mmCIF file of C-alpha atoms in Angstrom:
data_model
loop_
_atom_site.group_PDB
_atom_site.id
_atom_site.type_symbol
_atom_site.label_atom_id
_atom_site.label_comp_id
_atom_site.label_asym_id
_atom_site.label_seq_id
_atom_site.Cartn_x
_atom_site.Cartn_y
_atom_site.Cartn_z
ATOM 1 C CA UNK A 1 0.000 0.000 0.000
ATOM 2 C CA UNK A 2 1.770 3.162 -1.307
ATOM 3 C CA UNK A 3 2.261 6.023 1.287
ATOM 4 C CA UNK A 4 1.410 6.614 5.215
ATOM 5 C CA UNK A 5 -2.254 7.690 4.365
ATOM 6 C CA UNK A 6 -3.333 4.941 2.853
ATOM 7 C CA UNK A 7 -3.597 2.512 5.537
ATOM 8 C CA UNK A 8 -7.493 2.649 7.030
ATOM 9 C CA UNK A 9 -7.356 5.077 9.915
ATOM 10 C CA UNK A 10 -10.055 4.478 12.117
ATOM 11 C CA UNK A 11 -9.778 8.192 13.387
ATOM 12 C CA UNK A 12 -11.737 8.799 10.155
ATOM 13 C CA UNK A 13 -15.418 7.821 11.463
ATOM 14 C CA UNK A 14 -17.279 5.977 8.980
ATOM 15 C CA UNK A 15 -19.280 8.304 6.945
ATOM 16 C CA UNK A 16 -22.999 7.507 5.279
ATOM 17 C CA UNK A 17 -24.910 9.882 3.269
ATOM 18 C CA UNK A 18 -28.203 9.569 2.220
ATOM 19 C CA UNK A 19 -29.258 11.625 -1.422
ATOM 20 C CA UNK A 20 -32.792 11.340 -1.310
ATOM 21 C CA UNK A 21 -32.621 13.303 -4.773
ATOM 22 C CA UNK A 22 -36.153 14.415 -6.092
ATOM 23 C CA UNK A 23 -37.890 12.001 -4.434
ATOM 24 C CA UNK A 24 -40.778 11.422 -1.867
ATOM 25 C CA UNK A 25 -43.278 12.841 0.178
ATOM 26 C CA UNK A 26 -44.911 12.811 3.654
ATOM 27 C CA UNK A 27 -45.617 9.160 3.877
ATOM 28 C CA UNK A 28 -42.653 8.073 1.870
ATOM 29 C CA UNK A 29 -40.462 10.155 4.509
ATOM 30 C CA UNK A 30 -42.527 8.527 7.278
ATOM 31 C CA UNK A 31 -41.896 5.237 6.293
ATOM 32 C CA UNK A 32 -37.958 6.431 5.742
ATOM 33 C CA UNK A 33 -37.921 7.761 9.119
ATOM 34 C CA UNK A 34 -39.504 4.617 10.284
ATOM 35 C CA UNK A 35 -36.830 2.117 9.642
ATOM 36 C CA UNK A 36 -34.111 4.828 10.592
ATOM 37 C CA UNK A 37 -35.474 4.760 13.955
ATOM 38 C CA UNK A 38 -35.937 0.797 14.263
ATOM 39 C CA UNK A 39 -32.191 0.933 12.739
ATOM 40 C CA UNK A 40 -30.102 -0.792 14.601
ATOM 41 C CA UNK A 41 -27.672 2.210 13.452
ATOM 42 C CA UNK A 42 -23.467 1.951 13.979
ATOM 43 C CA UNK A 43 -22.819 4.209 16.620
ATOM 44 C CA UNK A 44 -19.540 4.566 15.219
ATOM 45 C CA UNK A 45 -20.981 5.737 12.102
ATOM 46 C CA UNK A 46 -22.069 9.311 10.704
ATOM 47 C CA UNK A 47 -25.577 9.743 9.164
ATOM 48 C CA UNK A 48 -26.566 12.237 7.466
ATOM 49 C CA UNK A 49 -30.350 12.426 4.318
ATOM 50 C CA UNK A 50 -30.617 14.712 2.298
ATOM 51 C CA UNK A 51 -34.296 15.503 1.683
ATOM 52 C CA UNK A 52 -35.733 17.545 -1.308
ATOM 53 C CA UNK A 53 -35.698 21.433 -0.026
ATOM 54 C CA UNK A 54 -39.465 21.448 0.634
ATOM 55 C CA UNK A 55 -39.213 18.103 3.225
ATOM 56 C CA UNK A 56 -35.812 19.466 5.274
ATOM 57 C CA UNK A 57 -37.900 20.922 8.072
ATOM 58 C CA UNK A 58 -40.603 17.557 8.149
ATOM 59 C CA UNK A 59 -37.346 14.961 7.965
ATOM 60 C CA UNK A 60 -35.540 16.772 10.566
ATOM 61 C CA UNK A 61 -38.740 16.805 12.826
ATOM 62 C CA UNK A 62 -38.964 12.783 12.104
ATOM 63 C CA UNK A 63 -36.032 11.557 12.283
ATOM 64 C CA UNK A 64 -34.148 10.023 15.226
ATOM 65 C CA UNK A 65 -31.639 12.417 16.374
ATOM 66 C CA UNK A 66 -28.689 11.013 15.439
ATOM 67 C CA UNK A 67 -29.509 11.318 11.959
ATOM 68 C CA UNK A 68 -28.343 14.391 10.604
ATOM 69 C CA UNK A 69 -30.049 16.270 7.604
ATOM 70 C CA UNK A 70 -28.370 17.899 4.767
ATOM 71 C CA UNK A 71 -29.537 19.910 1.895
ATOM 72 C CA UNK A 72 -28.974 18.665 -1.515
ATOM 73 C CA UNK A 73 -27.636 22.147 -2.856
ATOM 74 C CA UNK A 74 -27.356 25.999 -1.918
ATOM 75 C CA UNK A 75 -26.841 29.149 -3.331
ATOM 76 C CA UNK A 76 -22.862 31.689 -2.343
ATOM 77 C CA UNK A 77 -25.473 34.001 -1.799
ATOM 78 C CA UNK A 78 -27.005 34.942 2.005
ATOM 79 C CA UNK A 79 -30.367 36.404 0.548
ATOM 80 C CA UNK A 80 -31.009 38.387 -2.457
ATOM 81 C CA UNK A 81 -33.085 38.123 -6.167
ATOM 82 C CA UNK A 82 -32.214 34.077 -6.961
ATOM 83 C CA UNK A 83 -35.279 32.501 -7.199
ATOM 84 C CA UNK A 84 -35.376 28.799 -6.650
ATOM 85 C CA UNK A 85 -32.061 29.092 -4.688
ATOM 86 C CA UNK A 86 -31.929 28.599 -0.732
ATOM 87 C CA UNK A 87 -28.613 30.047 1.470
ATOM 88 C CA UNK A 88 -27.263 28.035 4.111
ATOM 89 C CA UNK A 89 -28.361 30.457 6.556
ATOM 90 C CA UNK A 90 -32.179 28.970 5.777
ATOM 91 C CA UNK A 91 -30.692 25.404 5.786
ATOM 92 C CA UNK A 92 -29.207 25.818 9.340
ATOM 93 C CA UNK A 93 -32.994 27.438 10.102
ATOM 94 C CA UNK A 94 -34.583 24.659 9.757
ATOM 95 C CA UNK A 95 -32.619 22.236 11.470
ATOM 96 C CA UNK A 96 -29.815 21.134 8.595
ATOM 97 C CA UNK A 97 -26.159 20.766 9.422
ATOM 98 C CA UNK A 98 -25.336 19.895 6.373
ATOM 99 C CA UNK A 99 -25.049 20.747 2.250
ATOM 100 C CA UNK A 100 -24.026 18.408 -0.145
ATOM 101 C CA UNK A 101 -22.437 20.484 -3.217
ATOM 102 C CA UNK A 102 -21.606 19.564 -7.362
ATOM 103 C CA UNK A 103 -23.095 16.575 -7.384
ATOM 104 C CA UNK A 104 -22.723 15.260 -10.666
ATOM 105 C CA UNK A 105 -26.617 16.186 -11.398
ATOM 106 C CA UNK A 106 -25.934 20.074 -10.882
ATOM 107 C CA UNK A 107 -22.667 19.494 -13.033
ATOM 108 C CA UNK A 108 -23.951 17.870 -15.721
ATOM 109 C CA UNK A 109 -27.518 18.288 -16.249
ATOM 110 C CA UNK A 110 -27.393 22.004 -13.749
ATOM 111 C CA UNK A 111 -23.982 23.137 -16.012
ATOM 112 C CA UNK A 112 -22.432 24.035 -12.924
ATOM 113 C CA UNK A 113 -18.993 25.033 -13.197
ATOM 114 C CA UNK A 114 -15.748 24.126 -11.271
ATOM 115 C CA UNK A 115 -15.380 27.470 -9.848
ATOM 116 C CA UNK A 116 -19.118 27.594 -9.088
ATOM 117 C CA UNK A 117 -19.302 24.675 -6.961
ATOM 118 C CA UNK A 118 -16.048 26.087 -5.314
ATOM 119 C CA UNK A 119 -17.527 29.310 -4.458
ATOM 120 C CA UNK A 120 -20.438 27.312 -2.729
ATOM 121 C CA UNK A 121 -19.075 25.174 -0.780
ATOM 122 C CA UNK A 122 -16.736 27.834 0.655
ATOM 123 C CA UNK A 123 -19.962 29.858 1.669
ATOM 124 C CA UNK A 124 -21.748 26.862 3.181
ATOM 125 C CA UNK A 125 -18.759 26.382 5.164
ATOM 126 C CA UNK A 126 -17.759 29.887 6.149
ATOM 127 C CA UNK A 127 -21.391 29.796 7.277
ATOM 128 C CA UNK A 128 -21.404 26.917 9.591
ATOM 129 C CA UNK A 129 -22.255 24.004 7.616
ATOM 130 C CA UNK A 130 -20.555 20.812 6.719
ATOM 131 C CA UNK A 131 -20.194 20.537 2.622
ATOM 132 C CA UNK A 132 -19.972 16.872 0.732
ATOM 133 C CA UNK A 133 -18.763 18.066 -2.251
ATOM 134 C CA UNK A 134 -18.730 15.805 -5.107
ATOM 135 C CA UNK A 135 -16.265 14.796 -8.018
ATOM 136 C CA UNK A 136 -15.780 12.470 -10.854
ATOM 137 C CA UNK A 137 -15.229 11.408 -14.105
ATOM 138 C CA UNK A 138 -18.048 10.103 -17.128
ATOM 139 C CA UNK A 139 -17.637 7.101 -19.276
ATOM 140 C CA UNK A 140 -16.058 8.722 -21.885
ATOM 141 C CA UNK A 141 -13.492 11.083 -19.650
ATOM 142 C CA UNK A 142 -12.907 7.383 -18.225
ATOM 143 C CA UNK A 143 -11.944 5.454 -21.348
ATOM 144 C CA UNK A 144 -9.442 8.276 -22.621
ATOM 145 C CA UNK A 145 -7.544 7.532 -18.527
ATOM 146 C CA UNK A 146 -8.697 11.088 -18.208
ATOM 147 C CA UNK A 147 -10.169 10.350 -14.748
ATOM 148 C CA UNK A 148 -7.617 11.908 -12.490
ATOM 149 C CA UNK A 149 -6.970 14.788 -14.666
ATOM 150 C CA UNK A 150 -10.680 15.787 -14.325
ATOM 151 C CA UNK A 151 -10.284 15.103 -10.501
ATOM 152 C CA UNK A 152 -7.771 17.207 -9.795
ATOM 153 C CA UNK A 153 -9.438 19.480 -11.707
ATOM 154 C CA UNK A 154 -12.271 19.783 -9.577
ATOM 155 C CA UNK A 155 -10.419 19.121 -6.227
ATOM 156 C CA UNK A 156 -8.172 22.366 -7.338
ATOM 157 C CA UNK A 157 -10.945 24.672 -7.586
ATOM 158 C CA UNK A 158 -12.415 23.300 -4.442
ATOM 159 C CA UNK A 159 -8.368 23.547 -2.835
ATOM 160 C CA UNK A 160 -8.382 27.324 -3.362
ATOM 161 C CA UNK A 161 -11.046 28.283 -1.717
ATOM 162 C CA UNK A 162 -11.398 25.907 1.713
ATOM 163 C CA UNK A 163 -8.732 26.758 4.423
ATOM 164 C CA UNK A 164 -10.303 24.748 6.817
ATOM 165 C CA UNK A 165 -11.189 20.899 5.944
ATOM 166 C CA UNK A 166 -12.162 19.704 9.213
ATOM 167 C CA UNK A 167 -15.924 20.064 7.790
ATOM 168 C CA UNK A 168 -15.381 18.882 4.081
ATOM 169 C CA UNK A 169 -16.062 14.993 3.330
ATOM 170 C CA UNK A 170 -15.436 14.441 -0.257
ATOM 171 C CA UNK A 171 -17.812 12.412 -2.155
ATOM 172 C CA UNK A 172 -16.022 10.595 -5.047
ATOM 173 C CA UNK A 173 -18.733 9.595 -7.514
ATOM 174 C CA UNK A 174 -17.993 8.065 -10.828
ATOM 175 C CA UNK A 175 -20.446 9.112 -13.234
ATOM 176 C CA UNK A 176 -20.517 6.462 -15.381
ATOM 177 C CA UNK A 177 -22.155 4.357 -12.129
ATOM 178 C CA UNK A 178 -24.263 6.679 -10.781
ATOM 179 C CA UNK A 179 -28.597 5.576 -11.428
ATOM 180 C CA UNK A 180 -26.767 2.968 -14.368
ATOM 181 C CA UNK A 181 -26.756 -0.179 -12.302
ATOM 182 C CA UNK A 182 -23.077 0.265 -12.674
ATOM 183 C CA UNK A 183 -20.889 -0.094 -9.793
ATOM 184 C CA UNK A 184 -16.931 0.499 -9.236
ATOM 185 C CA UNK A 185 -15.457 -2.580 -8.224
ATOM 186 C CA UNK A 186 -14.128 -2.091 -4.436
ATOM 187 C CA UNK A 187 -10.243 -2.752 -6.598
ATOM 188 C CA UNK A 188 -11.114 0.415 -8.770
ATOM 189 C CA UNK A 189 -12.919 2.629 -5.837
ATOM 190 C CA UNK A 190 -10.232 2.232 -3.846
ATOM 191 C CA UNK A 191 -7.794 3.002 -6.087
ATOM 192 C CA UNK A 192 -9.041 6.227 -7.343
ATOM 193 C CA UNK A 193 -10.043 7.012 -3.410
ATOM 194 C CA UNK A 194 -6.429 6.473 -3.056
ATOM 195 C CA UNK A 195 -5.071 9.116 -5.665
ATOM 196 C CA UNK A 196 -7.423 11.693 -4.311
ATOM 197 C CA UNK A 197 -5.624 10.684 -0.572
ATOM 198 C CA UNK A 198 -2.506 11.130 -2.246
ATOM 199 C CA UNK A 199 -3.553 14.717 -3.986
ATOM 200 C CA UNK A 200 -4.552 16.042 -1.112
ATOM 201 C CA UNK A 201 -1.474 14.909 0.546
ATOM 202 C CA UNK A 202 0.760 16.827 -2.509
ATOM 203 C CA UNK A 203 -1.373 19.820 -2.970
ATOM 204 C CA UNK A 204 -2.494 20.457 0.548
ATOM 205 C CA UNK A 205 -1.182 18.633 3.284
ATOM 206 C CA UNK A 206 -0.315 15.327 5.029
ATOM 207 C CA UNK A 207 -2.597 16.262 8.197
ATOM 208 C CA UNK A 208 -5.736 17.008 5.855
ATOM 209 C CA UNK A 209 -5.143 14.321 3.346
ATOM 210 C CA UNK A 210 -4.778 11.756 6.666
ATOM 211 C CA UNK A 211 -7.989 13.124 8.308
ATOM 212 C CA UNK A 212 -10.413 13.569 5.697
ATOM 213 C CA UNK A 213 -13.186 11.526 4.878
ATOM 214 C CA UNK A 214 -13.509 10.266 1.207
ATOM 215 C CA UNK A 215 -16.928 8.259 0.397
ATOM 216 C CA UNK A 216 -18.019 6.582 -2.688
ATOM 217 C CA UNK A 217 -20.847 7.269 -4.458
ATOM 218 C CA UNK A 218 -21.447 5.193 -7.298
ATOM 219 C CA UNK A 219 -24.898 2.771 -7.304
ATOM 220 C CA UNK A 220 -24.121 1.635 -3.737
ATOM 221 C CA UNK A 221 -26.394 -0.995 -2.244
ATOM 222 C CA UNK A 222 -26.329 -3.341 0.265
ATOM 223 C CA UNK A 223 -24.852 -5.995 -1.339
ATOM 224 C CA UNK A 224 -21.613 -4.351 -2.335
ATOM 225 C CA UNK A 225 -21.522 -2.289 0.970
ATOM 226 C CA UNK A 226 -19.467 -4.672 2.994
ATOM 227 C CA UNK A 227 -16.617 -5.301 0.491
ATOM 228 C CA UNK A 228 -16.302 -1.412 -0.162
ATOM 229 C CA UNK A 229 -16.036 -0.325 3.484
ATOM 230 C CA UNK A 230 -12.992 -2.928 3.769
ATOM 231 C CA UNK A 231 -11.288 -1.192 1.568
ATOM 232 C CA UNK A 232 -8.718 1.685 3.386
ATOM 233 C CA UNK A 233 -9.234 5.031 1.528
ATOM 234 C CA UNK A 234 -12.949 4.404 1.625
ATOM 235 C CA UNK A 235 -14.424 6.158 4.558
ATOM 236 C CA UNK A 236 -18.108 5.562 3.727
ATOM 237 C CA UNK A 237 -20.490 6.166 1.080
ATOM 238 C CA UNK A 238 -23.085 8.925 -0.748
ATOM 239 C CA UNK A 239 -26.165 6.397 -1.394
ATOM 240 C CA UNK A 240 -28.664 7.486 -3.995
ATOM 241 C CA UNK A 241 -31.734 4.905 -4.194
ATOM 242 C CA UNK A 242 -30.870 2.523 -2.033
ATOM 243 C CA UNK A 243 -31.226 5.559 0.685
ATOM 244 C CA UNK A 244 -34.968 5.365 0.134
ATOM 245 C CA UNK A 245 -35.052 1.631 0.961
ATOM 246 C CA UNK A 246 -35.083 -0.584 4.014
ATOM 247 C CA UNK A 247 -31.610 -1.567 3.131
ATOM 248 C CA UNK A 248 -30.240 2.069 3.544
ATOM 249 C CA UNK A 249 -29.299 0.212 7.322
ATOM 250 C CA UNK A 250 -27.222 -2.107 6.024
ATOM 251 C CA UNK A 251 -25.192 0.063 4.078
ATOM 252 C CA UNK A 252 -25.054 2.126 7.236
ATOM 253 C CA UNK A 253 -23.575 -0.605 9.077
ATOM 254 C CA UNK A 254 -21.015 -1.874 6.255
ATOM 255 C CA UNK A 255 -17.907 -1.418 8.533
ATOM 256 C CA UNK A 256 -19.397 -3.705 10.872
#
């Protein structure tokens, strides 16, 4: 295993997001909140959903406590003329700790820029939030081995702006395997969870690249959970449909 960061530090806390996407409503949430309550949840494990904007306040009210709530996006704005947009001032109102930021659906399908997503995530943490930002690669950007050229990439822009990384878990979310089925084998997560380990370590230091969490989220379920979370340089996981489902727990408790 290349380098002194590598090797699985359980310092990191296991990490499990929830991207509810746009999906749900009151009695799909209830019956969400439901088997998040029955759990049994990892104590040793973070847990944060991500509701649709309109269901933050509801989940948060529903939930057990020791799952946290994020937003799926926000605005570098406090207030001002951007309709649609919410600041993470009215996140943190209603009860959210957290914001996830560029997920590959604001990238892609949003056009949100490099520098864009930057710019956010710096103002949901300068404003008290925790950020999952997220990077990766598509198919094609894949097959030309253009993957960690467009990582670093995106990790730059991110790198310029955030001083502080004690609040930043990075999502790493191959495109290619994100609502296709597809799946990363644990051999190629791990090995791409590695590189951004080892860019951090280059670009910004050994302290942050050792203590930050990097999750994977590509088409995660519960039966490749287990093999995943074994592997060092994955620190838990951004879960898109399999968050809506009974076996969101199992995923949660992957590390064992």
């Amino acid at each position: 295993m290349a380098g002194c960061c590598s090797a699985q530090n359980m310092d990191r806390k296991f990490f499990v997001g929830g991207n509810w996407k746009m999906n749900g409503d009151k009695a799909t949430i209830d019956g969400i909140c439901a088997f998040l309550s029955k759990g049994p949840i990892n104590s040793d494990t973070d847990v944060v959903v991500a509701p649709p904007y309109c269901y933050l306040q509801y989940s948060k009210d529903k939930l057990p406590a020791t799952v946290k709530v994020a937003a799926q996006n926000c605005y570098k704005e406090k207030e001002g003329a951007f309709t649609g947009e919410i600041s993470p001032s009215m996140i943190k109102d209603v009860g959210g700790t957290w914001v996830i930021t560029g997920h590959s659906e604001r990238r892609h399908t949003m056009g949100e820029t490099d520098e864009f997503v930057a710019e956010k995530t710096k103002f949901a943490l300068d404003n008290g939030l925790g950020v999952i930002p997220c990077v990766g690669e598509k198919l094609e950007e894949r097959e030309a081995d253009q993957t960690m050229a467009v990582i670093s990439r995106q990790m730059k822009a991110l790198a310029d702006k955030i001083k502080d990384w004690t609040h930043v878990v990075i999502a790493y979310e191959p495109v290619w395997a994100i609502g296709t089925g597809k799946t990363a084998s644990p051999e190629q997560a791990q090995d791409i969870h590695e590189k951004i380990r080892d860019w951090l370590k280059k670009t910004v230091s050994a302290d942050v690249a050792k203590k930050t969490r990097i999750i994977y989220g590509g088409s995660v379920k519960g039966s490749n959970a287990a093999e995943l979370a074994k592997k060092p340089d994955i620190d838990g996981f951004l879960v898109g449909g399999a968050s809506l489902k009974p076996e969101f727990i199992e995923i949660i408790n992957a590390r064992g």
